Short mmCIF file of C-alpha atoms in Angstrom, two decimals:
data_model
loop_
_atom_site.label_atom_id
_atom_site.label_comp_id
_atom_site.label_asym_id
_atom_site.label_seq_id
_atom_site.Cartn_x
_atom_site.Cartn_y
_atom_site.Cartn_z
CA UNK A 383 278.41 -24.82 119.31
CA UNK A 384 281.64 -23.46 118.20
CA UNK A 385 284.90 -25.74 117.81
CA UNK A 386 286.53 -25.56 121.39
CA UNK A 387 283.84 -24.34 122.96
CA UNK A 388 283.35 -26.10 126.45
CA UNK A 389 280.56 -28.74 126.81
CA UNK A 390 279.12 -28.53 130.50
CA UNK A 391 275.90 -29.93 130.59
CA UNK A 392 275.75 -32.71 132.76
CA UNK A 393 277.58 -33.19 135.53
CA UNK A 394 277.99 -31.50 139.17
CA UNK A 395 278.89 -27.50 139.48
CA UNK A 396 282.02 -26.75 141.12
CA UNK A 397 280.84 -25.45 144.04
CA UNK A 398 279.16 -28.93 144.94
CA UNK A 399 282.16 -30.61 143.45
CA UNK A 400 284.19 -28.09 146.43
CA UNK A 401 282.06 -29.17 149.18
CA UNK A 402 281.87 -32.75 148.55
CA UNK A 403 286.16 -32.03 148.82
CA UNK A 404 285.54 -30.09 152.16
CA UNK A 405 283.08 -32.78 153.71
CA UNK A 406 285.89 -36.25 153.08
CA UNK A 407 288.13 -34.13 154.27
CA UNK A 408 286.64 -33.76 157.63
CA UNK A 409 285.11 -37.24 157.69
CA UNK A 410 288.29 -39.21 157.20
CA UNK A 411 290.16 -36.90 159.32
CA UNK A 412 287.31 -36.65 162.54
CA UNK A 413 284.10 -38.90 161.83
CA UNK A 414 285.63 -41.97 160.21
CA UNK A 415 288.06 -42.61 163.00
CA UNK A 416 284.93 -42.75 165.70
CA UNK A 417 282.41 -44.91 163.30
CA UNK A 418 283.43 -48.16 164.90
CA UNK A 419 283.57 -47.44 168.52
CA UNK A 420 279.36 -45.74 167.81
CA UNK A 421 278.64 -49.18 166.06
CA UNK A 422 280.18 -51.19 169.22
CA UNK A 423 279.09 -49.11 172.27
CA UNK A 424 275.55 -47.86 170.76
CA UNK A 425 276.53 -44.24 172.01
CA UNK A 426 275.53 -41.12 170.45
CA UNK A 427 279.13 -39.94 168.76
CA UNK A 428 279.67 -36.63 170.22
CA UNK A 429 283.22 -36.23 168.55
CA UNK A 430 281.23 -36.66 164.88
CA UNK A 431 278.70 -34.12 165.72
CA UNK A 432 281.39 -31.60 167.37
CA UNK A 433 283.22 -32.14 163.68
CA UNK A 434 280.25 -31.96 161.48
CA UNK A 435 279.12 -28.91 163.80
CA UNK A 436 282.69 -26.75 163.58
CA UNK A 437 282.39 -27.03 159.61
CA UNK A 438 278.62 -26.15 159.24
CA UNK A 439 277.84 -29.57 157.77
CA UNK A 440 275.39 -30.35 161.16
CA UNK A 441 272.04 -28.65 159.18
CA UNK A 442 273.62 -27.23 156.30
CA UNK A 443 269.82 -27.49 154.80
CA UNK A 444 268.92 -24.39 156.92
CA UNK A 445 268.27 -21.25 155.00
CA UNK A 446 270.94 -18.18 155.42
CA UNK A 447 268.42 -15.86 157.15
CA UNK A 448 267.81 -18.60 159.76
CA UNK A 449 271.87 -18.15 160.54
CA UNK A 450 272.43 -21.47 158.33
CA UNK A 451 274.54 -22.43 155.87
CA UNK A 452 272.02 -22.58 152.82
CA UNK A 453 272.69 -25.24 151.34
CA UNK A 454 270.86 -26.61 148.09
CA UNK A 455 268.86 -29.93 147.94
CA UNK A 456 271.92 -31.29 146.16
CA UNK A 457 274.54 -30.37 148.45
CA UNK A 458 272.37 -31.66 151.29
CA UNK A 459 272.65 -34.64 149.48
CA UNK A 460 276.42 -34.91 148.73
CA UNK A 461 277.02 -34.08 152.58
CA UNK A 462 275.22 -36.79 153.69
CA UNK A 463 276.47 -38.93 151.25
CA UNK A 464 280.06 -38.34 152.22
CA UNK A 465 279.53 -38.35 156.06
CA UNK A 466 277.23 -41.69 155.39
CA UNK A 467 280.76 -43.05 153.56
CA UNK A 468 282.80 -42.93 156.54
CA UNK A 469 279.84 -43.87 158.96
CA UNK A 470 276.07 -44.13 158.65
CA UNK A 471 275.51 -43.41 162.10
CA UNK A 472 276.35 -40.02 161.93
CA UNK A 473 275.41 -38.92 158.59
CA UNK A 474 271.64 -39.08 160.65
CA UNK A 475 272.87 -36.05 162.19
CA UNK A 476 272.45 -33.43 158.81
CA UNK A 477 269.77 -35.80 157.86
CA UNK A 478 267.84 -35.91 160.74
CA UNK A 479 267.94 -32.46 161.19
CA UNK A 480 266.73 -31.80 157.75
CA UNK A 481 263.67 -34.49 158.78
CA UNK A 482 262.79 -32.46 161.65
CA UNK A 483 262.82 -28.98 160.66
CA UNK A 484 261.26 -29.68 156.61
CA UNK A 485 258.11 -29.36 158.29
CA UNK A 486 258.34 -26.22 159.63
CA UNK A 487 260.60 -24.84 156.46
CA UNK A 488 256.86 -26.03 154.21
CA UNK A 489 254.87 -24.73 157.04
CA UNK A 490 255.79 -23.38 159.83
CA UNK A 491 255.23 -19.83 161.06
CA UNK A 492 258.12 -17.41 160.13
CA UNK A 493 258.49 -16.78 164.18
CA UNK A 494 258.38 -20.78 164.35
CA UNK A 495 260.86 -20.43 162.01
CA UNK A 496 263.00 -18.07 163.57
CA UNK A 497 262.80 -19.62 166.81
CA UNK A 498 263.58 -22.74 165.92
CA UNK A 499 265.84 -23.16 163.02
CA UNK A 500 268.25 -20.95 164.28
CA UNK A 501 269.48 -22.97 167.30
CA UNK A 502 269.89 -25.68 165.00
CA UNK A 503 271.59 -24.33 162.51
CA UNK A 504 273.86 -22.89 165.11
CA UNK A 505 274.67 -26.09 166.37
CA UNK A 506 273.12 -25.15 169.90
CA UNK A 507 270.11 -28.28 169.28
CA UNK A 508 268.87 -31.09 167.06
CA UNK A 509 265.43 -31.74 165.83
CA UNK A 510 263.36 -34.99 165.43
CA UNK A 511 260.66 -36.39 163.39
CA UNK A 512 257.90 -37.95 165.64
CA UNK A 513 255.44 -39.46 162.95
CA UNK A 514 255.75 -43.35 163.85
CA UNK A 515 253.57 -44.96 166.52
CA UNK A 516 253.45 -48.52 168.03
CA UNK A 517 250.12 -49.59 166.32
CA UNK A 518 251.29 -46.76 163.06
CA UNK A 519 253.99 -47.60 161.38
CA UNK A 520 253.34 -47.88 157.55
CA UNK A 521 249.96 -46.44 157.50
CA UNK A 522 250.38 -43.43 159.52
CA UNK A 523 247.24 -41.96 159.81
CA UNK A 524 246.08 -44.42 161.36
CA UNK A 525 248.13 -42.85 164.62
CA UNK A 526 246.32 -42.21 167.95
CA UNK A 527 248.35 -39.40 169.84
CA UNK A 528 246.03 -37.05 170.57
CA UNK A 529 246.17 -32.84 170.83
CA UNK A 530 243.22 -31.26 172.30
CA UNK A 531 243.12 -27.93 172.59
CA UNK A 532 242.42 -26.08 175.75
CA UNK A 533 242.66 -22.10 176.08
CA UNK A 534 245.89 -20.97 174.38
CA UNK A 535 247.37 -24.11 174.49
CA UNK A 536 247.11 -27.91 173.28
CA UNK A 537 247.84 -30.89 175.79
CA UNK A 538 249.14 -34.02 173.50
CA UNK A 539 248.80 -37.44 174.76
CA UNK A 540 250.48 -40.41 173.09
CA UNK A 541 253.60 -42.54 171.95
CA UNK A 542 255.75 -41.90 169.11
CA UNK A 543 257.92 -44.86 168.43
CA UNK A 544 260.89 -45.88 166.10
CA UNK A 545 262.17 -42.15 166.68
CA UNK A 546 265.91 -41.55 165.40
CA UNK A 547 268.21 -39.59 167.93
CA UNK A 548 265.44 -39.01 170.62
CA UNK A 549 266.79 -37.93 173.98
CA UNK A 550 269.65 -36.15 171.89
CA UNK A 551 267.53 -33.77 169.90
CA UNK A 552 266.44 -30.85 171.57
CA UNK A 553 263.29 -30.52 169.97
CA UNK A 554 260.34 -32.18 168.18
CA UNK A 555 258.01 -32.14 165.61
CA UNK A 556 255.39 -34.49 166.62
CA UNK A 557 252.15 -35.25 164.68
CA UNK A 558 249.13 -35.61 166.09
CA UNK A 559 245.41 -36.11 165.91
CA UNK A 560 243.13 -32.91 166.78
CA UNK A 561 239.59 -34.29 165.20
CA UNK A 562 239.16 -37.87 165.76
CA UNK A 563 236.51 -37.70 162.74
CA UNK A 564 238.46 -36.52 159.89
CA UNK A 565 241.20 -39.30 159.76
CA UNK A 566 243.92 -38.12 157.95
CA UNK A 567 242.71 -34.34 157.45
CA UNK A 568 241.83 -34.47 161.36
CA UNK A 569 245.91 -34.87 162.13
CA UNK A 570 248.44 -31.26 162.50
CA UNK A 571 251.65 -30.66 163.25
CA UNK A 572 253.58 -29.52 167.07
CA UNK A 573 256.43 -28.09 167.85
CA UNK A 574 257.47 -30.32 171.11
CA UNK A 575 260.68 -29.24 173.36
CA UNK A 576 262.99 -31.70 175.29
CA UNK A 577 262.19 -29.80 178.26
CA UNK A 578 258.54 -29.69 178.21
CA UNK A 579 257.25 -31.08 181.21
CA UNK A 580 255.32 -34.60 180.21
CA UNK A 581 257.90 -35.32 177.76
CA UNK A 582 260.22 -38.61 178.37
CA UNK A 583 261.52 -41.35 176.12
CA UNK A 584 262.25 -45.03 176.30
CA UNK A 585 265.11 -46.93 176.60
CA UNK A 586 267.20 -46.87 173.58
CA UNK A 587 266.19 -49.57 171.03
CA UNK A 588 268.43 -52.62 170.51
CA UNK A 589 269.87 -52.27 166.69
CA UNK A 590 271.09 -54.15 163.86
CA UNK A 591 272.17 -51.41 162.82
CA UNK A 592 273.00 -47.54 162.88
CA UNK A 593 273.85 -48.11 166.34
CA UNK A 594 275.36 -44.77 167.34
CA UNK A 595 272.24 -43.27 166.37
CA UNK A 596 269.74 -43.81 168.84
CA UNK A 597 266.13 -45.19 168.31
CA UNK A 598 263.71 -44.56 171.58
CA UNK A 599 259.83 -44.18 171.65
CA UNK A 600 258.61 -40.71 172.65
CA UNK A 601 256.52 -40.28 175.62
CA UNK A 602 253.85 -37.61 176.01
CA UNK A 603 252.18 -37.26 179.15
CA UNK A 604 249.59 -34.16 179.12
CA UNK A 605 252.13 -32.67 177.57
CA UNK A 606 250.75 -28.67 177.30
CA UNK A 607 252.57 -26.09 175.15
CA UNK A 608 251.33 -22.79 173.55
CA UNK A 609 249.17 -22.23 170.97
CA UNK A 610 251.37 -20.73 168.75
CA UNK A 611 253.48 -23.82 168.36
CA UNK A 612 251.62 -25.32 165.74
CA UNK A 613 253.06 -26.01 162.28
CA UNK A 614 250.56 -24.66 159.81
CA UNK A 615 246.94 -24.44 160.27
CA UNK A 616 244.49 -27.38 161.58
CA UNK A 617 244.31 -30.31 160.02
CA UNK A 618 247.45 -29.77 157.70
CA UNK A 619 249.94 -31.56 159.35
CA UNK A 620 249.69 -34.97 157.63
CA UNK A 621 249.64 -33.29 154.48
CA UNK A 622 252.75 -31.26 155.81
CA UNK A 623 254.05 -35.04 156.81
CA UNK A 624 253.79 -36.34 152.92
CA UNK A 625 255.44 -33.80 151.68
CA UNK A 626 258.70 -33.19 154.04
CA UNK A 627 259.02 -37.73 153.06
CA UNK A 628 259.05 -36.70 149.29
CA UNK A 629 261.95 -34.53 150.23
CA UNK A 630 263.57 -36.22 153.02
CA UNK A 631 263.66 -39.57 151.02
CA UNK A 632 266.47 -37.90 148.86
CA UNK A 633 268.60 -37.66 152.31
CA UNK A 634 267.63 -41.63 152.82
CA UNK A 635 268.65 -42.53 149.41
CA UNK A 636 271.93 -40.52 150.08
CA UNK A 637 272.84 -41.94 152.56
CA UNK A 638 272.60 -45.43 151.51
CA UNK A 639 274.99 -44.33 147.77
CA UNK A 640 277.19 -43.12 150.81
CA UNK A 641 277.12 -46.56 152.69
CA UNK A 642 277.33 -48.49 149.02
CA UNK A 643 280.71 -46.04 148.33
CA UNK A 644 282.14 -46.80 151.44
CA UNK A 645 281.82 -50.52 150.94
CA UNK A 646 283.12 -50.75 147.22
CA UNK A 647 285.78 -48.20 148.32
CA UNK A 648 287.45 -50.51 151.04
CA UNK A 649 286.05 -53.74 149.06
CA UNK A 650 288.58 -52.79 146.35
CA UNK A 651 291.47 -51.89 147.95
CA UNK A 652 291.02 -55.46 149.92
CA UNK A 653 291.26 -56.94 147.06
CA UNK A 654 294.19 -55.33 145.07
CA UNK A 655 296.40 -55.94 148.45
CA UNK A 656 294.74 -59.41 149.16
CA UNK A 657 296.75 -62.71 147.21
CA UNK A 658 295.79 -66.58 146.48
CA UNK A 659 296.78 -68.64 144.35
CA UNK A 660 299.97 -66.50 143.37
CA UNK A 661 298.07 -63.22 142.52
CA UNK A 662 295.88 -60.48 143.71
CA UNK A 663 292.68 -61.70 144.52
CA UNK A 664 291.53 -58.48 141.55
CA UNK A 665 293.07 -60.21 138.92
CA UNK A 666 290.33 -62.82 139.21
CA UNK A 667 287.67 -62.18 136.61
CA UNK A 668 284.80 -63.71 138.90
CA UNK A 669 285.87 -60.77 140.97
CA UNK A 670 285.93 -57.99 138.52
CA UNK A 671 282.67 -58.91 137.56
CA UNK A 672 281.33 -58.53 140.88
CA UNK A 673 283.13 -55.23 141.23
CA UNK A 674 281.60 -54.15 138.11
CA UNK A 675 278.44 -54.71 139.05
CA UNK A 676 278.84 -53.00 142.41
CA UNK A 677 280.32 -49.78 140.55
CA UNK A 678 277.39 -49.96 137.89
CA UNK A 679 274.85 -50.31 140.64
CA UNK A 680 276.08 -47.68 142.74
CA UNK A 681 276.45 -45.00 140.01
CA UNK A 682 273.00 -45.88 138.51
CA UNK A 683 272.06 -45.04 142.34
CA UNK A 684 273.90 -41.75 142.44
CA UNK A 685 272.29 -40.65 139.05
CA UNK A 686 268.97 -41.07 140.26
CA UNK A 687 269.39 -39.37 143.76
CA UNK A 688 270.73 -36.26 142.04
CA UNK A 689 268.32 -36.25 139.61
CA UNK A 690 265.95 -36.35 142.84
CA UNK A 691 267.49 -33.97 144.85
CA UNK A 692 267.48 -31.26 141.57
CA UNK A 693 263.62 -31.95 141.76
CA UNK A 694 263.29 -31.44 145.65
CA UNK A 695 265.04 -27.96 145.48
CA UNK A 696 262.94 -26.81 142.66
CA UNK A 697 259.62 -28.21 144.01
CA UNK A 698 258.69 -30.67 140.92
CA UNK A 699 255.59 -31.99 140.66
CA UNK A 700 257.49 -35.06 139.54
CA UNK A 701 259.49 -34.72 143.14
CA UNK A 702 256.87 -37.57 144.88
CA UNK A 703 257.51 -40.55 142.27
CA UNK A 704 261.65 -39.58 141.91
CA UNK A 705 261.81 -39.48 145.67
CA UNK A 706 260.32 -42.74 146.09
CA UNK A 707 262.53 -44.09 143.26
CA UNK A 708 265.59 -42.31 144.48
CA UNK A 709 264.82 -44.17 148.00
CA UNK A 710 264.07 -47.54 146.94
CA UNK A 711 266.53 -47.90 144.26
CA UNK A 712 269.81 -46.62 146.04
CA UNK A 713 268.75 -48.63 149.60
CA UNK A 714 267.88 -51.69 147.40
CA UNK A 715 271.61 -51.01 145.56
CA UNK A 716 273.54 -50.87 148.76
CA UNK A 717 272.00 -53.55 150.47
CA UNK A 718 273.32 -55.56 147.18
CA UNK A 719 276.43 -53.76 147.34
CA UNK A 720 277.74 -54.15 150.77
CA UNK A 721 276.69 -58.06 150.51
CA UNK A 722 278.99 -58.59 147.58
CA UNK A 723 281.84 -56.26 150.14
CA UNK A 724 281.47 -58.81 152.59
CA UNK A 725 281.43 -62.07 150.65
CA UNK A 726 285.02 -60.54 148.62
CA UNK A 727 286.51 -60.39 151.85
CA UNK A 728 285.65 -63.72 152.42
CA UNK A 729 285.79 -64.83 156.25
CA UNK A 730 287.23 -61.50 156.92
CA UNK A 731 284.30 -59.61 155.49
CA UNK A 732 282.27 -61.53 158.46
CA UNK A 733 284.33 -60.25 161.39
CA UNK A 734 283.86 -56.91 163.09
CA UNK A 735 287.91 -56.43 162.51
CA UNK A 736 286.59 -54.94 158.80
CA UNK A 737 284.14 -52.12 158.69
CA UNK A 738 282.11 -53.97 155.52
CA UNK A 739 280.03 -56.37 158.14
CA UNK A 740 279.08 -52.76 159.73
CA UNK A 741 278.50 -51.04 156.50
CA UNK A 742 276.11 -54.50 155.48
CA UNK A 743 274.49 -53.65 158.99
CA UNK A 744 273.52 -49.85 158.54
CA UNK A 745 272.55 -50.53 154.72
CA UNK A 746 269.60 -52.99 155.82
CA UNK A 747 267.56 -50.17 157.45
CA UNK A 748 267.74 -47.83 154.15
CA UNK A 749 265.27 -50.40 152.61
CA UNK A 750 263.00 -49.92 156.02
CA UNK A 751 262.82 -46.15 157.41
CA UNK A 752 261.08 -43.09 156.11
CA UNK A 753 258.95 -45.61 154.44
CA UNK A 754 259.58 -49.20 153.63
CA UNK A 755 260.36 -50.55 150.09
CA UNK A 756 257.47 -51.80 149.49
CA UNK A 757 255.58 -48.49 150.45
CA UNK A 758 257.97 -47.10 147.92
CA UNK A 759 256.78 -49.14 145.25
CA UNK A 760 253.15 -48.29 146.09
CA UNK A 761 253.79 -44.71 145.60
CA UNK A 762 255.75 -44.82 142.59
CA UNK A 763 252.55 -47.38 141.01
CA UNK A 764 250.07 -44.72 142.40
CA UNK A 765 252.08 -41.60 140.86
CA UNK A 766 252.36 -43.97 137.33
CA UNK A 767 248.99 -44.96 137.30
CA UNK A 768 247.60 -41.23 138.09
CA UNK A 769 244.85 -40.05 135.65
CA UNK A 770 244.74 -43.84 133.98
CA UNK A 771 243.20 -45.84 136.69
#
C-alpha cells in the first residue's frame, strides 16, 4: 500500500453508517417518546409503526421488486438495532416482519411472493411466524397442528402459541404437519390470512416484558385455504423453518446490542449528572469499571452480530453456528448489561420513573425466543462437533 493511501477494511460502509443516522433520527424524534406508555398499557404502538412505516424502516428486508426497500442483512440489522435502542417493543415490528416473510423469501412461490410481500412492504399488513405450540416449544417437530389436504385446498387444525404481534399481523405463516409418519420431514409450510374464516387468537399474554408487542396463541378451526398457498413443496417446511431461525437469529441478537446500547447510553449520562460524596457518581472507579465492562461487552456483541449478519446475506455455510453465537452471546450481554444499568442507578434504576428497569425487562426474553440459550448452545456444539463425532 502506498504512503497515504486510505486503509478501509474493517468497519461499516457509508451507506449503513447513513441509515443507522436516518433510523435515531426517527426513533428519538417518534418511537422513543411512545416506548413507555407500550410498556405500561400493553398496547400495540400504532404511532411507532406509523413512524417506522412513513420512513420504509417497517420491512426494509423486502426485496425492491416486491415494492420494498432492499435492504441488506446488515442494514436489517442496524435498523433493528436502533429502533430496539429507543424501545424493544417496536423494533419487533421490522423484525417480525422479516420472521414471517423469510420463509416465503427461501421458499415461497414467486406469485406467493408477489402477493404477499408486497402489502407488507407497503406498509398495508404485517406477517407472523406461527412455529410454537403448547406441547412444542423447544423441540418443534414435535408440533401437532395438522393440514390435510382435501381437493384444491388444505383444512389446518391446531394451536400455535407464544406468537409475537398476533391479531395485529395480517397474515401468517403457520407450520404444520401433513404426514403424521415422517416426523419432521412430514411438516410444510401455509400461508394463513387474518381473515380466513376458522382463524381466531387468544387473549393477549401477560408479559414481563416487550409489552407493546403482543403475544396470543393462534387458533385454527378447519381452517381451509387454497392449494396454492403452500410455501415450497411437501414436507419442506421444517427444513424451510431451520433455516429462516439461522437468519432471523441475527434480528434477535440485534435487537438485544440495541436494548444493551440503550441501557449503557442513559446508564452513563445518569451517572456523569448524578453526585455523592462531593463528586459525580463517574468519577468513582468501582463505577468505571462497571462501565467498562458494559462497553466491552456490548461491542464484543456488536462485532459478532455483524459478522453474522455479513454471513446471512451471503448464505454461509458457516451462517447456522454464527447465528446461534450471534443470538446467544449479544442476549446473554444485554441481560448483563442492563443489570449493571439498573444497579448504577441505584434505587432509581428500580422504579418505572427510569426506562433501565424496562430495558432489564425486554432484555430477559432475548435469552428465550427464536430459540432458548441453551438450544443455542446445542447448535453451536452440534455445528463444532460436525464430521468429529
Amino acid at each position: 500500500m502506498a504512503a497515504g493511501e486510505s486503509f478501509d477494511v474493517y468497519r461499516l460502509p457509508e451507506e449503513h453508517v447513513a441509515i443507522r443516522e436516518a433510523v435515531r433520527e426517527v426513533c428519538t424524534a417518534k418511537v422513543a417518546p411512545h416506548a413507555t406508555e407500550a410498556d405500561e398499557t400493553g398496547e400495540f404502538p400504532k404511532a411507532s409503526y406509523d413512524a417506522l412505516r412513513a420512513a420504509d424502516f417497517h420491512a426494509p428486508h423486502i426485496p425492491e421488486e416486491y415494492g420494498g426497500a432492499g435492504a441488506d442483512a446488515l442494514a436489517t440489522a442496524i435498523v433493528i438495532e436502533e429502533v430496539a435502542r429507543a424501545c424493544a417493543s417496536s423494533s419487533l415490528i421490522p423484525a417480525v416482519n422479516k420472521l414471517g416473510t423469510m420463509p416465503l423469501l427461501l421458499s415461497g412461490s414467486e406469485e406467493l411472493k408477489r402477493r404477499y410481500l408486497t402489502p407488507v412492504a407497503a406498509g398495508d399488513a404485517m406477517f407472523s411466524y406461527c412455529l410454537s405450540e403448547p406441547e412444542a416449544g423447544s423441540d418443534a417437530a414435535s408440533m401437532t397442528t395438522r393440514a390435510v389436504r382435501d381437493g384444491d385446498h388444505w383444512v389446518l387444525n391446531g394451536v400455535k402459541r407464544w406468537i409475537t404481534n398476533a391479531g395485529v399481523s395480517e397474515f401468517y405463516t403457520v407450520f404444520a404437519v401433513t404426514d403424521p409418519t415422517a416426523r419432521s420431514r412430514g411438516i410444510s409450510a401455509f400461508v394463513v390470512e387474518k381473515s380466513d374464516a376458522g382463524v381466531s387468537f387468544g387473549a393477549p399474554e401477560k408479559k414481563l416484558g416487550i409489552k407493546g408487542s403482543p403475544t396470543r396463541e393462534v387458533y385454527l378451526d378447519n381452517v381451509r385455504i387454497p392449494a396454492d398457498r403452500i410455501i415450497g413443496a411437501e414436507g419442506t417446511g421444517f427444513a424451510t423453518a431451520m433455516k429462516t431461525l439461522d437468519h432471523t437469529r441475527v434480528t434477535i441478537a440485534a435487537q438485544a446490542v440495541g436494548i444493551a446500547q440503550g441501557a449503557l447510553d442513559y446508564a452513563k449520562g445518569y451517572v456523569a449528572e448524578r453526585r455523592q460524596f462531593g463528586k459525580a457518581v463517574a468519577e468513582f472507579q468501582g463505577v468505571q469499571f462497571m462501565l467498562a465492562d458494559m462497553g466491552m461487552k456490548l461491542e464484543a456483541a456488536r462485532q459478532l452480530t455483524y459478522a453474522a449478519a455479513g454471513r446471512s446475506e451471503r448464505g454461509d455455510a458457516d451462517l447456522t453456528y454464527f447465528g446461534a453465537a450471534a443470538k446467544c452471546f449479544a442476549s446473554d450481554a444485554a441481560m448483563e448489561i442492563t443489570t449493571d444499568a439498573v444497579q448504577l442507578l441505584g434505587g432509581y434504576g428500580y422504579t418505572r420513573d427510569y426506562p433501565v428497569e424496562r430495558m432489564m425487562r425486554d432484555a430477559k426474553i432475548t435469552q428465550i425466543y427464536e430459540g432458548t440459550n441453551q438450544v443455542q448452545r446445542i447448535v453451536m456444539a452440534r455445528q463444532l462437533l460436525s464430521g468429529i463425532v
